Amino acid sequence: MDINGKDDLNSPLLQHRDDVVVTISNGNQFCSEKTRTLVFKVVGITCASCVASIEVALGGLDGVLSVAVSVLQGRAVVKYVPEIIPAKRIKEAVEDTGFEVADFPEQDIAMCRIRIKGMACTSCSESVERALLMVDGIRKSVVGLALGEAKIHFDPNITNINRIIQAIEEDAGFGADLISSGNDLSKLYLKLEGINSPDDFTTIQSSLESLEGVNHVEVDMEQHIVIISYEPDIIGPRSLIHCIQEAGDGSNTYQATLYTPPRGGETERQHEIQMYRNQFLWSCLFSVPIFVSSMVLPMLPPYGNWLEYKVISMLDVGMLLRWILCTPVQFIIGKRFYAGSYHALKRKSANMDVLVALGTNAAYFYSIYVMVKALTSDSFEGQDFFETSSMLISFILLGKYLEVLAKGKTSDALAKLTELAPDTACLLTLDAAGNVISETEIDTQLIEKNDILKIVPGAKIPVDGLVIEGQCHVNESMITGEALPVSKGPGDKVIGGTVNENGYIRVKATHVGSETTLSQIVELVEAAQLAKAPVQKLADQIAKFFVPTVVVAAFLTWLGWFIPGEAGLYPRKWIPTSMDAFEFALEFGISVLVIACPCALGLATPTAVMVATGKGASLGVLIKGGNALQKAHKVKTVVFDKTGTLTVGKPAVVSFELFSTVSEEDFCDMTVAAEVNSEHPIAKAVVEHARMLRLKHGSQNDQFTEVKDFKVHPGAGVGGKIGERAILVGNRRLMQMSNVPIVSEVDTYVSENEHLARTCVLVAIEGIITGAFAVTDPVKPEAALVVSYLRSMNISSVMVTGDNWATATAIGSQVGIKKVFAETDPLGKADKIKELQLQGASVAMVGDGINDSPALVAADVGMAIGAGTDVAIEAADVVLMKSNLEDVVTAIDLSRKTMSRIRLNYIWALGYNILGVPVAAGILYPITGIRLPPWLASACMAASSVSVVCSSLLLQYYNKPLHASAA
């Protein structure tokens, strides 16, 4: 449908003559405020006077911008400013007029995404969640450790984004930056030129805010950047730039050019990498000399003899040098561990920073004690641990540096998706006759809806649109994973980011900005990466008592070596000559503190989910979160819909027969009139064939008598009255339900075709079957192979369809499915799913239509075919973009591989701690003489996190187990 003006966008497609749309004129006082839309039902509306009552009640409220009330639907749509009037007040105003309000939202919920800096482990993410839930107005928050982001749902009437960021920074102690607000449909960043004073910014902002479709304008005066949130259905980026240029007068001329802000996540990641690298290098600058003076030079006389020179009393040069070098590492470079510990303990939790701070402080301050004793004694001999403190911090920083490097690669697949769209596009300007007036190369961000774009061979398609002229083949593998190019012609949809392999086409832009398929895929995958998998609960539970347990274990380790050492319960030769029992025990205690790492446990699940969902998206399998990913690996039964899932979904009539004296032309007219209102693929095939038969009789008339009392019989057919004659079009079950007799001639025709896997559509006029169509829908070529492969994975296949038993059984035998349920309505499909679940099976449902949505929701894992309806895709947990059944196998197999990888990650994480802690505590020392110095224990701790992330990264090399197209 072409949109000719803005009024078309604001008026309902279906209006009753008594519907009233009221716009309340309040000037421009609310233009700069954020507006929201409230939709609810009003029970009892019967006429225009009812609407007038509601309009009067709401029109007098300050903050209400417009009211639209539908008599036909009994629904009210109110546009208002939430900062001025709460939604609850609007509801009360309607109820005061005597009408009942139904389906009213519990509260006005907004959503935002915030980037959180400095989270290291599960304890950190839990602390942020707790801090957020303490804020009044926040309804739900999800914090992703691996992604470093939080998705927050809140009531804007109670709190705001600034308060949320403040809670993260002050209450939880982490840095926070806003990524996006859910209210912003599209954002445009523009660099301003020609600005001479602050008044110029005010002029530009006022001009933009006065435009219809502009939600919010934000000006950065320092960088001369304006950020505009707008509605792409109403206004476009070129209009916004033109508005800025027009805002200037004779003395001031403003110019605006596109500004591309650095990708927030990438910028933060690069900053984090640089920070850890610099801190590690600075730490090494001090730690390496400490290590050399403490561990190397004393073993190389006479080169190390100068270190033993006494400065004051027993304080030698080596100890003084190590103190001078260690102090900046402990308190300047290691300041982040103190800050992290303070905030963790403030929120009554403990994380890795607490362990590091305890370990380094124990080593540093005991060394200070040794220094003071040496300074005040002429005979004291003690061992300092300055090298332990500095080397420990250095190795931890090295581990964090390697960890952030590896974590950045977990979202590589997502980054590649975002880079698919081309930078520029060729915009055509056409005259009224459709002739090209001009061609202009513009930035892709400047494309507006309904623009006509020229796509030459080899060029990428910039946005989603419709082909209006030309023929070509488009490679959609980068979006759908489908290797074979797809033929495109006038009326076909094309997807932004795909490549035109040959042929010249013109495309009309239908979806731009955040509405494009590419943007929605990226958004879906980002949401999936943020969602927690249930298996992560194990790490969350462990994290709650991990650090306190480690601290207790470290203290008991110190006691276990110190007390027996003082009591002489183990040989004195076990203790190095340069140490006493206290120092000897202290080293074991510090090693236990620093080898235990909660970070690896926290990263085990989210990093694997991030890589798997990104890899799945690149293969054309969109998995909506960790929950769906985890459930899919348990699937033991896959239930397939028939039409459009196991079959191609484009049925065609292969046989037609009349059983009465009704003329063929009259029969076809009535059949088309009845079936034209149905969206079912079989109905469309019948209509198309009936129209072809009419053309054979020379009928060119496309006008049909309107059907009265039209009724849909789910899973059976349709019925109604044409003129004075009743008509039924559907399957055998519909005829039986309507008590229409099926004579032997009809029964024979139906039976013969059903055994050939054909569906028979019977047409009854005035209670007599007058004709029938035999329809067949070819089975997808890969269907039998997929069912066979699922069987090899110990997964059984079931088919549920609304079609008749004979056809369903025939299709089932073709693809190898033995368990078939036929003549099932949409709710019956959901009931069959529940029956299978009651038998103990974890069930996946694969479907494509609206009638499959109840079953998709009922199943443990719903898989929607990408070419199916929006309702089915919305209801599903997994979307198969290619509409290819082999991706059912891919989704389940990827889930299994991911869960296997998560288990392996837990083995890595727990293995380091379960094996490392006893070794650090000295369990092997009495037998083998092996002990783990604290600096080496810190290296092991760092290695645990890095190994877990690298283990998850191996999922990037996942390959599909089944390639049906090549089989």
XYZ file of C-alpha atoms in Angstrom, residues 574 922-930:
10
model
C 60.582 -28.414 55.926
C 50.475 -27.579 50.646
C 48.867 -31.026 50.551
C 51.664 -32.294 48.278
C 54.507 -30.633 50.183
C 55.108 -33.343 52.838
C 55.327 -36.034 50.115
C 56.949 -34.320 47.148
C 58.343 -31.082 48.539
C 56.254 -29.175 45.964
